[in-house]
Amino acid sequence: MSPQQSATSTTVTIFAGPGSWIESDAVAQCHQVAALDGMIHVAGMPDLHPGKGAPIGAAMASTVLYPFLVGSDIGCGIAVYPVRLKRAVPERIAARFPDLDQPVDPADLTGLDIPAGHTGQLGTVGRGNHFAELARVDAVLDETHALRTGLTAGDLVLIVHSGSRGLGERILRAHTERHGAGPAEDPAAYLAAHDGAVRWGHLNRRLMAERVADAIGAELGEPVTDVCHNSVETRDGVYLHRKGAAPGDGRDVLVAGTRGTRSYLVAGHSGADAGHSVAHGAGRKMSRADALRRGKAKHTVEELRRTPVGSVVVCGDRQLLFEEAPTAYKRIEQVIGDLVTHGLATPIVSTVPVVTYKTADVAPRRGGRR
């Protein structure tokens, strides 16, 4: 879409085609953000959808730092690790997945540099759209980029999507209790805490990958990519906020589909008009309440535990099964198509799920606030 002028001098550009599912509420939120003091440009990705007070799937450049535009899950992102495993039988692997609702034993954290000393939830996936997934590369879409990443058709990868858990929430709350949705009073102090949460998110994804690989008997390689999509950086003298948008200028990014569809590893090459960003996933097209209501009318729990692509879903929370059903999300192929059409990314490989972990399929969890 072409740039739109907001009520201020800020420009708003939505990178989505006419056939894309973009809710008017999400576009309205982009213009609300554009009206904030100091805002320069708002770029909406093709997975754009409404969030709590600010759009999800957007990159927002401003001379003023707004913590609420990043949100509470600072450093949330997606990592992709190549793994080697002799046999990938979905049911057997699903039965061996570790309980990623339980944190790593503190005794196993000796010697690690843990930002803010936040050990309580390390190695946990969280809820919502977070997941850990064993997937298979089903197609190479760009030979040159694929050669660079080392991925070939048939390879197995471990995809981990999670963030900073309670640490990011604590950082945002410390701000909002005093300033609400207003600017950061001390940008340098916020950025220092923010950067710690980003490092924590990377560590958390690594620990989860190690836990899964150990449990299923797989050899874990170095990450092909590990990019966060909830962050803020100082760029060209302004603050570039990303909420559900991944850095897309020279970075490889896993654009997640759903537990029942493909995901795509893409090479990002977006410019300033797109906030140097790319989409981070398929993007919701239904609220959680709508997905729960419609899903219960269409599917049984057992139908949702086995996907159309033959993969298995590990999820002991029935409500979450329905809220995160593939039908609650936009078509990932449309999102990828929009990225390509607008010159923001080149698809490298596609992956299909083998086992997707959402939350433990066990008895009630032990201790700790969830």
mmCIF file with all atom_site columns, N, CA, C and O in Angstrom, residues 118-159:
data_model
loop_
_atom_site.group_PDB
_atom_site.id
_atom_site.type_symbol
_atom_site.label_atom_id
_atom_site.label_alt_id
_atom_site.label_comp_id
_atom_site.label_asym_id
_atom_site.label_entity_id
_atom_site.label_seq_id
_atom_site.pdbx_PDB_ins_code
_atom_site.Cartn_x
_atom_site.Cartn_y
_atom_site.Cartn_z
_atom_site.occupancy
_atom_site.B_iso_or_equiv
_atom_site.pdbx_formal_charge
_atom_site.auth_seq_id
_atom_site.auth_comp_id
_atom_site.auth_asym_id
_atom_site.auth_atom_id
_atom_site.pdbx_PDB_model_num
ATOM 1   N N  . HIS A 1 118 ? 17.742 -12.838 36.951 1.00 0.00 ? 118 HIS A N  1
ATOM 2   C CA . HIS A 1 118 ? 16.365 -13.353 36.855 1.00 0.00 ? 118 HIS A CA 1
ATOM 3   C C  . HIS A 1 118 ? 16.402 -14.844 36.492 1.00 0.00 ? 118 HIS A C  1
ATOM 4   O O  . HIS A 1 118 ? 16.384 -15.213 35.315 1.00 0.00 ? 118 HIS A O  1
ATOM 5   N N  . THR A 1 119 ? 16.449 -15.689 37.512 1.00 0.00 ? 119 THR A N  1
ATOM 6   C CA . THR A 1 119 ? 16.594 -17.133 37.281 1.00 0.00 ? 119 THR A CA 1
ATOM 7   C C  . THR A 1 119 ? 15.283 -17.895 37.344 1.00 0.00 ? 119 THR A C  1
ATOM 8   O O  . THR A 1 119 ? 15.196 -19.021 36.859 1.00 0.00 ? 119 THR A O  1
ATOM 9   N N  . GLY A 1 120 ? 14.246 -17.291 37.909 1.00 0.00 ? 120 GLY A N  1
ATOM 10  C CA . GLY A 1 120 ? 13.032 -18.034 38.235 1.00 0.00 ? 120 GLY A CA 1
ATOM 11  C C  . GLY A 1 120 ? 12.332 -18.717 37.083 1.00 0.00 ? 120 GLY A C  1
ATOM 12  O O  . GLY A 1 120 ? 11.723 -19.761 37.262 1.00 0.00 ? 120 GLY A O  1
ATOM 13  N N  . GLN A 1 121 ? 12.383 -18.155 35.874 1.00 0.00 ? 121 GLN A N  1
ATOM 14  C CA . GLN A 1 121 ? 11.640 -18.726 34.763 1.00 0.00 ? 121 GLN A CA 1
ATOM 15  C C  . GLN A 1 121 ? 12.529 -19.129 33.588 1.00 0.00 ? 121 GLN A C  1
ATOM 16  O O  . GLN A 1 121 ? 12.043 -19.353 32.489 1.00 0.00 ? 121 GLN A O  1
ATOM 17  N N  . LEU A 1 122 ? 13.817 -19.238 33.844 1.00 0.00 ? 122 LEU A N  1
ATOM 18  C CA . LEU A 1 122 ? 14.732 -19.610 32.765 1.00 0.00 ? 122 LEU A CA 1
ATOM 19  C C  . LEU A 1 122 ? 14.433 -21.016 32.241 1.00 0.00 ? 122 LEU A C  1
ATOM 20  O O  . LEU A 1 122 ? 14.234 -21.956 33.006 1.00 0.00 ? 122 LEU A O  1
ATOM 21  N N  . GLY A 1 123 ? 14.407 -21.102 30.914 1.00 0.00 ? 123 GLY A N  1
ATOM 22  C CA . GLY A 1 123 ? 14.157 -22.393 30.286 1.00 0.00 ? 123 GLY A CA 1
ATOM 23  C C  . GLY A 1 123 ? 12.696 -22.727 30.123 1.00 0.00 ? 123 GLY A C  1
ATOM 24  O O  . GLY A 1 123 ? 12.350 -23.859 29.808 1.00 0.00 ? 123 GLY A O  1
ATOM 25  N N  . THR A 1 124 ? 11.822 -21.714 30.283 1.00 0.00 ? 124 THR A N  1
ATOM 26  C CA . THR A 1 124 ? 10.378 -21.951 30.129 1.00 0.00 ? 124 THR A CA 1
ATOM 27  C C  . THR A 1 124 ? 9.856  -21.219 28.901 1.00 0.00 ? 124 THR A C  1
ATOM 28  O O  . THR A 1 124 ? 10.347 -20.157 28.524 1.00 0.00 ? 124 THR A O  1
ATOM 29  N N  . VAL A 1 125 ? 8.812  -21.789 28.302 1.00 0.00 ? 125 VAL A N  1
ATOM 30  C CA . VAL A 1 125 ? 8.318  -21.268 27.023 1.00 0.00 ? 125 VAL A CA 1
ATOM 31  C C  . VAL A 1 125 ? 7.274  -20.176 27.187 1.00 0.00 ? 125 VAL A C  1
ATOM 32  O O  . VAL A 1 125 ? 7.161  -19.281 26.352 1.00 0.00 ? 125 VAL A O  1
ATOM 33  N N  . GLY A 1 126 ? 6.459  -20.234 28.261 1.00 0.00 ? 126 GLY A N  1
ATOM 34  C CA . GLY A 1 126 ? 5.381  -19.270 28.411 1.00 0.00 ? 126 GLY A CA 1
ATOM 35  C C  . GLY A 1 126 ? 4.131  -19.710 27.670 1.00 0.00 ? 126 GLY A C  1
ATOM 36  O O  . GLY A 1 126 ? 4.042  -20.838 27.188 1.00 0.00 ? 126 GLY A O  1
ATOM 37  N N  . ARG A 1 127 ? 3.168  -18.832 27.578 1.00 0.00 ? 127 ARG A N  1
ATOM 38  C CA . ARG A 1 127 ? 1.886  -19.177 26.954 1.00 0.00 ? 127 ARG A CA 1
ATOM 39  C C  . ARG A 1 127 ? 1.640  -18.344 25.706 1.00 0.00 ? 127 ARG A C  1
ATOM 40  O O  . ARG A 1 127 ? 2.568  -17.915 25.035 1.00 0.00 ? 127 ARG A O  1
ATOM 41  N N  . GLY A 1 128 ? 0.359  -18.140 25.379 1.00 0.00 ? 128 GLY A N  1
ATOM 42  C CA . GLY A 1 128 ? 0.020  -17.376 24.191 1.00 0.00 ? 128 GLY A CA 1
ATOM 43  C C  . GLY A 1 128 ? 0.498  -18.068 22.934 1.00 0.00 ? 128 GLY A C  1
ATOM 44  O O  . GLY A 1 128 ? 0.294  -19.260 22.746 1.00 0.00 ? 128 GLY A O  1
ATOM 45  N N  . ASN A 1 129 ? 1.183  -17.308 22.074 1.00 0.00 ? 129 ASN A N  1
ATOM 46  C CA . ASN A 1 129 ? 1.625  -17.878 20.797 1.00 0.00 ? 129 ASN A CA 1
ATOM 47  C C  . ASN A 1 129 ? 3.037  -18.452 20.864 1.00 0.00 ? 129 ASN A C  1
ATOM 48  O O  . ASN A 1 129 ? 3.610  -18.824 19.846 1.00 0.00 ? 129 ASN A O  1
ATOM 49  N N  . HIS A 1 130 ? 3.601  -18.533 22.059 1.00 0.00 ? 130 HIS A N  1
ATOM 50  C CA . HIS A 1 130 ? 4.936  -19.110 22.204 1.00 0.00 ? 130 HIS A CA 1
ATOM 51  C C  . HIS A 1 130 ? 4.908  -20.623 21.978 1.00 0.00 ? 130 HIS A C  1
ATOM 52  O O  . HIS A 1 130 ? 3.903  -21.282 22.248 1.00 0.00 ? 130 HIS A O  1
ATOM 53  N N  . PHE A 1 131 ? 6.031  -21.161 21.503 1.00 0.00 ? 131 PHE A N  1
ATOM 54  C CA . PHE A 1 131 ? 6.095  -22.594 21.234 1.00 0.00 ? 131 PHE A CA 1
ATOM 55  C C  . PHE A 1 131 ? 7.527  -23.048 21.069 1.00 0.00 ? 131 PHE A C  1
ATOM 56  O O  . PHE A 1 131 ? 8.442  -22.239 20.860 1.00 0.00 ? 131 PHE A O  1
ATOM 57  N N  . ALA A 1 132 ? 7.720  -24.359 21.173 1.00 0.00 ? 132 ALA A N  1
ATOM 58  C CA . ALA A 1 132 ? 8.967  -25.010 20.755 1.00 0.00 ? 132 ALA A CA 1
ATOM 59  C C  . ALA A 1 132 ? 8.555  -26.098 19.775 1.00 0.00 ? 132 ALA A C  1
ATOM 60  O O  . ALA A 1 132 ? 7.611  -26.852 20.046 1.00 0.00 ? 132 ALA A O  1
ATOM 61  N N  . GLU A 1 133 ? 9.253  -26.187 18.654 1.00 0.00 ? 133 GLU A N  1
ATOM 62  C CA . GLU A 1 133 ? 8.785  -27.080 17.590 1.00 0.00 ? 133 GLU A CA 1
ATOM 63  C C  . GLU A 1 133 ? 9.933  -27.781 16.883 1.00 0.00 ? 133 GLU A C  1
ATOM 64  O O  . GLU A 1 133 ? 10.906 -27.140 16.471 1.00 0.00 ? 133 GLU A O  1
ATOM 65  N N  . LEU A 1 134 ? 9.801  -29.089 16.767 1.00 0.00 ? 134 LEU A N  1
ATOM 66  C CA . LEU A 1 134 ? 10.681 -29.833 15.879 1.00 0.00 ? 134 LEU A CA 1
ATOM 67  C C  . LEU A 1 134 ? 10.030 -29.805 14.502 1.00 0.00 ? 134 LEU A C  1
ATOM 68  O O  . LEU A 1 134 ? 8.861  -30.167 14.357 1.00 0.00 ? 134 LEU A O  1
ATOM 69  N N  . ALA A 1 135 ? 10.769 -29.330 13.507 1.00 0.00 ? 135 ALA A N  1
ATOM 70  C CA . ALA A 1 135 ? 10.214 -29.199 12.156 1.00 0.00 ? 135 ALA A CA 1
ATOM 71  C C  . ALA A 1 135 ? 11.196 -29.757 11.140 1.00 0.00 ? 135 ALA A C  1
ATOM 72  O O  . ALA A 1 135 ? 12.375 -29.965 11.429 1.00 0.00 ? 135 ALA A O  1
ATOM 73  N N  . ARG A 1 136 ? 10.696 -29.990 9.950  1.00 0.00 ? 136 ARG A N  1
ATOM 74  C CA . ARG A 1 136 ? 11.520 -30.519 8.861  1.00 0.00 ? 136 ARG A CA 1
ATOM 75  C C  . ARG A 1 136 ? 11.542 -29.516 7.711  1.00 0.00 ? 136 ARG A C  1
ATOM 76  O O  . ARG A 1 136 ? 10.506 -28.947 7.351  1.00 0.00 ? 136 ARG A O  1
ATOM 77  N N  . VAL A 1 137 ? 12.711 -29.289 7.158  1.00 0.00 ? 137 VAL A N  1
ATOM 78  C CA . VAL A 1 137 ? 12.811 -28.454 5.955  1.00 0.00 ? 137 VAL A CA 1
ATOM 79  C C  . VAL A 1 137 ? 12.191 -29.220 4.802  1.00 0.00 ? 137 VAL A C  1
ATOM 80  O O  . VAL A 1 137 ? 12.667 -30.298 4.443  1.00 0.00 ? 137 VAL A O  1
ATOM 81  N N  . ASP A 1 138 ? 11.108 -28.685 4.245  1.00 0.00 ? 138 ASP A N  1
ATOM 82  C CA . ASP A 1 138 ? 10.419 -29.443 3.182  1.00 0.00 ? 138 ASP A CA 1
ATOM 83  C C  . ASP A 1 138 ? 10.719 -28.914 1.787  1.00 0.00 ? 138 ASP A C  1
ATOM 84  O O  . ASP A 1 138 ? 10.472 -29.600 0.804  1.00 0.00 ? 138 ASP A O  1
ATOM 85  N N  . ALA A 1 139 ? 11.273 -27.701 1.690  1.00 0.00 ? 139 ALA A N  1
ATOM 86  C CA . ALA A 1 139 ? 11.593 -27.172 0.364  1.00 0.00 ? 139 ALA A CA 1
ATOM 87  C C  . ALA A 1 139 ? 12.670 -26.103 0.470  1.00 0.00 ? 139 ALA A C  1
ATOM 88  O O  . ALA A 1 139 ? 12.665 -25.278 1.391  1.00 0.00 ? 139 ALA A O  1
ATOM 89  N N  . VAL A 1 140 ? 13.599 -26.130 -0.468 1.00 0.00 ? 140 VAL A N  1
ATOM 90  C CA . VAL A 1 140 ? 14.588 -25.066 -0.607 1.00 0.00 ? 140 VAL A CA 1
ATOM 91  C C  . VAL A 1 140 ? 14.066 -24.100 -1.654 1.00 0.00 ? 140 VAL A C  1
ATOM 92  O O  . VAL A 1 140 ? 13.778 -24.490 -2.783 1.00 0.00 ? 140 VAL A O  1
ATOM 93  N N  . LEU A 1 141 ? 13.938 -22.835 -1.289 1.00 0.00 ? 141 LEU A N  1
ATOM 94  C CA . LEU A 1 141 ? 13.315 -21.848 -2.161 1.00 0.00 ? 141 LEU A CA 1
ATOM 95  C C  . LEU A 1 141 ? 14.328 -20.905 -2.806 1.00 0.00 ? 141 LEU A C  1
ATOM 96  O O  . LEU A 1 141 ? 14.008 -20.243 -3.784 1.00 0.00 ? 141 LEU A O  1
ATOM 97  N N  . ASP A 1 142 ? 15.528 -20.842 -2.228 1.00 0.00 ? 142 ASP A N  1
ATOM 98  C CA . ASP A 1 142 ? 16.596 -20.046 -2.811 1.00 0.00 ? 142 ASP A CA 1
ATOM 99  C C  . ASP A 1 142 ? 17.907 -20.770 -2.547 1.00 0.00 ? 142 ASP A C  1
ATOM 100 O O  . ASP A 1 142 ? 18.380 -20.823 -1.402 1.00 0.00 ? 142 ASP A O  1
ATOM 101 N N  . GLU A 1 143 ? 18.489 -21.325 -3.579 1.00 0.00 ? 143 GLU A N  1
ATOM 102 C CA . GLU A 1 143 ? 19.672 -22.174 -3.430 1.00 0.00 ? 143 GLU A CA 1
ATOM 103 C C  . GLU A 1 143 ? 20.854 -21.417 -2.827 1.00 0.00 ? 143 GLU A C  1
ATOM 104 O O  . GLU A 1 143 ? 21.578 -21.944 -1.983 1.00 0.00 ? 143 GLU A O  1
ATOM 105 N N  . THR A 1 144 ? 21.068 -20.188 -3.267 1.00 0.00 ? 144 THR A N  1
ATOM 106 C CA . THR A 1 144 ? 22.229 -19.426 -2.804 1.00 0.00 ? 144 THR A CA 1
ATOM 107 C C  . THR A 1 144 ? 22.153 -19.151 -1.304 1.00 0.00 ? 144 THR A C  1
ATOM 108 O O  . THR A 1 144 ? 23.106 -19.394 -0.552 1.00 0.00 ? 144 THR A O  1
ATOM 109 N N  . HIS A 1 145 ? 21.020 -18.638 -0.857 1.00 0.00 ? 145 HIS A N  1
ATOM 110 C CA . HIS A 1 145 ? 20.851 -18.357 0.566  1.00 0.00 ? 145 HIS A CA 1
ATOM 111 C C  . HIS A 1 145 ? 20.852 -19.648 1.377  1.00 0.00 ? 145 HIS A C  1
ATOM 112 O O  . HIS A 1 145 ? 21.391 -19.693 2.487  1.00 0.00 ? 145 HIS A O  1
ATOM 113 N N  . ALA A 1 146 ? 20.235 -20.690 0.850  1.00 0.00 ? 146 ALA A N  1
ATOM 114 C CA . ALA A 1 146 ? 20.183 -21.961 1.580  1.00 0.00 ? 146 ALA A CA 1
ATOM 115 C C  . ALA A 1 146 ? 21.584 -22.525 1.778  1.00 0.00 ? 146 ALA A C  1
ATOM 116 O O  . ALA A 1 146 ? 21.907 -23.063 2.851  1.00 0.00 ? 146 ALA A O  1
ATOM 117 N N  . LEU A 1 147 ? 22.425 -22.391 0.763  1.00 0.00 ? 147 LEU A N  1
ATOM 118 C CA . LEU A 1 147 ? 23.811 -22.865 0.873  1.00 0.00 ? 147 LEU A CA 1
ATOM 119 C C  . LEU A 1 147 ? 24.530 -22.117 1.989  1.00 0.00 ? 147 LEU A C  1
ATOM 120 O O  . LEU A 1 147 ? 25.293 -22.704 2.764  1.00 0.00 ? 147 LEU A O  1
ATOM 121 N N  . ARG A 1 148 ? 24.253 -20.828 2.088  1.00 0.00 ? 148 ARG A N  1
ATOM 122 C CA . ARG A 1 148 ? 24.867 -20.020 3.140  1.00 0.00 ? 148 ARG A CA 1
ATOM 123 C C  . ARG A 1 148 ? 24.437 -20.472 4.534  1.00 0.00 ? 148 ARG A C  1
ATOM 124 O O  . ARG A 1 148 ? 25.246 -20.490 5.475  1.00 0.00 ? 148 ARG A O  1
ATOM 125 N N  . THR A 1 149 ? 23.170 -20.844 4.683  1.00 0.00 ? 149 THR A N  1
ATOM 126 C CA . THR A 1 149 ? 22.664 -21.268 5.996  1.00 0.00 ? 149 THR A CA 1
ATOM 127 C C  . THR A 1 149 ? 23.010 -22.713 6.310  1.00 0.00 ? 149 THR A C  1
ATOM 128 O O  . THR A 1 149 ? 22.935 -23.130 7.472  1.00 0.00 ? 149 THR A O  1
ATOM 129 N N  . GLY A 1 150 ? 23.350 -23.480 5.271  1.00 0.00 ? 150 GLY A N  1
ATOM 130 C CA . GLY A 1 150 ? 23.666 -24.888 5.483  1.00 0.00 ? 150 GLY A CA 1
ATOM 131 C C  . GLY A 1 150 ? 22.456 -25.794 5.530  1.00 0.00 ? 150 GLY A C  1
ATOM 132 O O  . GLY A 1 150 ? 22.585 -26.984 5.821  1.00 0.00 ? 150 GLY A O  1
ATOM 133 N N  . LEU A 1 151 ? 21.274 -25.262 5.223  1.00 0.00 ? 151 LEU A N  1
ATOM 134 C CA . LEU A 1 151 ? 20.050 -26.062 5.284  1.00 0.00 ? 151 LEU A CA 1
ATOM 135 C C  . LEU A 1 151 ? 19.731 -26.692 3.926  1.00 0.00 ? 151 LEU A C  1
ATOM 136 O O  . LEU A 1 151 ? 19.854 -26.041 2.886  1.00 0.00 ? 151 LEU A O  1
ATOM 137 N N  . THR A 1 152 ? 19.298 -27.946 3.958  1.00 0.00 ? 152 THR A N  1
ATOM 138 C CA . THR A 1 152 ? 18.864 -28.645 2.758  1.00 0.00 ? 152 THR A CA 1
ATOM 139 C C  . THR A 1 152 ? 17.533 -29.339 3.038  1.00 0.00 ? 152 THR A C  1
ATOM 140 O O  . THR A 1 152 ? 17.153 -29.542 4.202  1.00 0.00 ? 152 THR A O  1
ATOM 141 N N  . ALA A 1 153 ? 16.833 -29.699 1.981  1.00 0.00 ? 153 ALA A N  1
ATOM 142 C CA . ALA A 1 153 ? 15.536 -30.375 2.130  1.00 0.00 ? 153 ALA A CA 1
ATOM 143 C C  . ALA A 1 153 ? 15.715 -31.654 2.929  1.00 0.00 ? 153 ALA A C  1
ATOM 144 O O  . ALA A 1 153 ? 16.651 -32.427 2.706  1.00 0.00 ? 153 ALA A O  1
ATOM 145 N N  . GLY A 1 154 ? 14.795 -31.881 3.867  1.00 0.00 ? 154 GLY A N  1
ATOM 146 C CA . GLY A 1 154 ? 14.847 -33.069 4.717  1.00 0.00 ? 154 GLY A CA 1
ATOM 147 C C  . GLY A 1 154 ? 15.524 -32.842 6.048  1.00 0.00 ? 154 GLY A C  1
ATOM 148 O O  . GLY A 1 154 ? 15.389 -33.662 6.967  1.00 0.00 ? 154 GLY A O  1
ATOM 149 N N  . ASP A 1 155 ? 16.271 -31.737 6.179  1.00 0.00 ? 155 ASP A N  1
ATOM 150 C CA . ASP A 1 155 ? 16.931 -31.442 7.455  1.00 0.00 ? 155 ASP A CA 1
ATOM 151 C C  . ASP A 1 155 ? 15.900 -31.184 8.548  1.00 0.00 ? 155 ASP A C  1
ATOM 152 O O  . ASP A 1 155 ? 14.801 -30.666 8.284  1.00 0.00 ? 155 ASP A O  1
ATOM 153 N N  . LEU A 1 156 ? 16.270 -31.511 9.770  1.00 0.00 ? 156 LEU A N  1
ATOM 154 C CA . LEU A 1 156 ? 15.431 -31.207 10.922 1.00 0.00 ? 156 LEU A CA 1
ATOM 155 C C  . LEU A 1 156 ? 15.946 -29.954 11.611 1.00 0.00 ? 156 LEU A C  1
ATOM 156 O O  . LEU A 1 156 ? 17.156 -29.727 11.711 1.00 0.00 ? 156 LEU A O  1
ATOM 157 N N  . VAL A 1 157 ? 15.017 -29.134 12.090 1.00 0.00 ? 157 VAL A N  1
ATOM 158 C CA . VAL A 1 157 ? 15.372 -27.938 12.840 1.00 0.00 ? 157 VAL A CA 1
ATOM 159 C C  . VAL A 1 157 ? 14.492 -27.837 14.077 1.00 0.00 ? 157 VAL A C  1
ATOM 160 O O  . VAL A 1 157 ? 13.354 -28.334 14.101 1.00 0.00 ? 157 VAL A O  1
ATOM 161 N N  . LEU A 1 158 ? 15.032 -27.195 15.087 1.00 0.00 ? 158 LEU A N  1
ATOM 162 C CA . LEU A 1 158 ? 14.269 -26.916 16.299 1.00 0.00 ? 158 LEU A CA 1
ATOM 163 C C  . LEU A 1 158 ? 13.986 -25.419 16.321 1.00 0.00 ? 158 LEU A C  1
ATOM 164 O O  . LEU A 1 158 ? 14.918 -24.600 16.289 1.00 0.00 ? 158 LEU A O  1
ATOM 165 N N  . ILE A 1 159 ? 12.708 -25.066 16.339 1.00 0.00 ? 159 ILE A N  1
ATOM 166 C CA . ILE A 1 159 ? 12.279 -23.668 16.332 1.00 0.00 ? 159 ILE A CA 1
ATOM 167 C C  . ILE A 1 159 ? 11.776 -23.328 17.733 1.00 0.00 ? 159 ILE A C  1
ATOM 168 O O  . ILE A 1 159 ? 10.919 -24.026 18.274 1.00 0.00 ? 159 ILE A O  1
#
